[in-house]
C-alpha positions as semicolon CSV with decimal commas, in nm:
position;residue;x (nm);y (nm);z (nm)
1;X;0,020;-1,761;-3,245
2;X;0,001;-1,975;-2,930
3;X;0,375;-1,924;-2,865
4;X;0,331;-1,544;-2,864
5;X;0,039;-1,574;-2,623
6;X;0,247;-1,795;-2,392
7;X;0,536;-1,547;-2,397
8;X;0,297;-1,263;-2,320
9;X;0,150;-1,458;-2,030
10;X;0,492;-1,541;-1,888
11;X;0,602;-1,179;-1,925
12;X;0,290;-1,056;-1,740
13;X;0,348;-1,308;-1,459
14;X;0,710;-1,196;-1,428
15;X;0,609;-0,830;-1,411
16;X;0,340;-0,910;-1,154
17;X;0,596;-1,094;-0,943
18;X;0,833;-0,795;-0,957
19;X;0,554;-0,557;-0,856
20;X;0,455;-0,779;-0,563
21;X;0,816;-0,778;-0,447
22;X;0,820;-0,397;-0,458
23;X;0,494;-0,378;-0,259
24;X;0,626;-0,619;0,003
25;X;0,959;-0,439;0,033
26;X;0,784;-0,106;0,075
27;X;0,551;-0,244;0,342
28;X;0,846;-0,400;0,523
29;X;1,038;-0,069;0,519
30;X;0,735;0,113;0,661
31;X;0,689;-0,155;0,930
32;X;1,057;-0,132;1,022
33;X;1,021;0,243;1,066
34;X;0,728;0,183;1,301
35;X;0,927;-0,070;1,503
36;X;1,224;0,164;1,534
37;X;0,998;0,458;1,622
38;X;1,084;0,654;1,307
39;X;0,724;0,760;1,266
40;X;0,780;1,060;1,038
41;X;0,982;0,846;0,799
42;X;0,716;0,575;0,813
43;X;0,447;0,828;0,731
44;X;0,647;0,959;0,434
45;X;0,692;0,608;0,293
46;X;0,324;0,530;0,340
47;X;0,191;0,852;0,188
48;X;0,419;0,820;-0,115
49;X;0,308;0,459;-0,162
50;X;-0,059;0,548;-0,142
51;X;-0,009;0,818;-0,403
52;X;0,183;0,581;-0,634
53;X;-0,053;0,283;-0,595
54;X;-0,385;0,469;-0,592
55;X;-0,460;0,423;-0,963
56;X;-0,393;0,049;-0,964
57;X;-0,623;-0,076;-0,687
58;X;-0,843;-0,270;-0,930
59;X;-0,562;-0,526;-0,919
60;X;-0,622;-0,757;-0,621
61;X;-0,256;-0,762;-0,516
62;X;-0,235;-0,384;-0,522
63;X;-0,560;-0,355;-0,328
64;X;-0,421;-0,585;-0,056
65;X;-0,093;-0,394;-0,044
66;X;-0,285;-0,067;-0,027
67;X;-0,495;-0,194;0,263
68;X;-0,180;-0,290;0,452
69;X;-0,001;0,038;0,384
70;X;-0,311;0,234;0,490
71;X;-0,320;0,039;0,818
72;X;0,047;0,121;0,878
73;X;-0,025;0,486;0,795
74;X;-0,301;0,496;1,055
75;X;-0,060;0,350;1,311
76;X;0,203;0,613;1,225
77;X;-0,051;0,894;1,262
78;X;-0,153;0,749;1,599
79;X;0,206;0,727;1,723
80;X;0,258;1,090;1,623
81;X;-0,059;1,192;1,807
82;X;-0,218;1,308;1,483
83;X;-0,550;1,120;1,509
84;X;-0,740;1,413;1,358
85;X;-0,571;1,336;1,023
86;X;-0,677;0,972;1,008
87;X;-1,040;1,010;0,898
88;X;-0,966;1,261;0,618
89;X;-0,681;1,037;0,500
90;X;-0,891;0,719;0,493
91;X;-1,180;0,905;0,331
92;X;-0,949;1,037;0,059
93;X;-0,793;0,696;-0,012
94;X;-1,122;0,507;-0,032
95;X;-1,347;0,788;-0,160
96;X;-1,553;0,766;0,156
97;X;-1,541;0,573;0,479
98;X;-1,823;0,342;0,368
99;X;-1,599;0,201;0,091
100;X;-1,298;0,120;0,306
101;X;-1,212;-0,241;0,393
102;X;-1,330;-0,379;0,729
103;X;-0,975;-0,390;0,868
104;X;-0,935;-0,016;0,813
105;X;-1,279;0,065;0,952
106;X;-1,194;-0,127;1,271
107;X;-0,883;0,081;1,329
């Protein structure tokens, strides 16, 4: 029985590592779009990521990735001169501004 538990644990760790890699790659792609002034593309990547990750934020790694991608989204909106969309976006992601992380509230 202990061998099956160990295999399950190793499998979960491997899957978690793969997911973290995907989160990091996505964040890097969005950041690259910001750097190269491809703001519409950045916004598309960010909004798709938020939609895909929204239901998994109880996981600490996903919550951190979500916070980062939301910050990049806010930057993309700002670069596009679409500030009026930031508050509704943040409110939707965090179910209210009072529940958003301090980093996002400071933006």
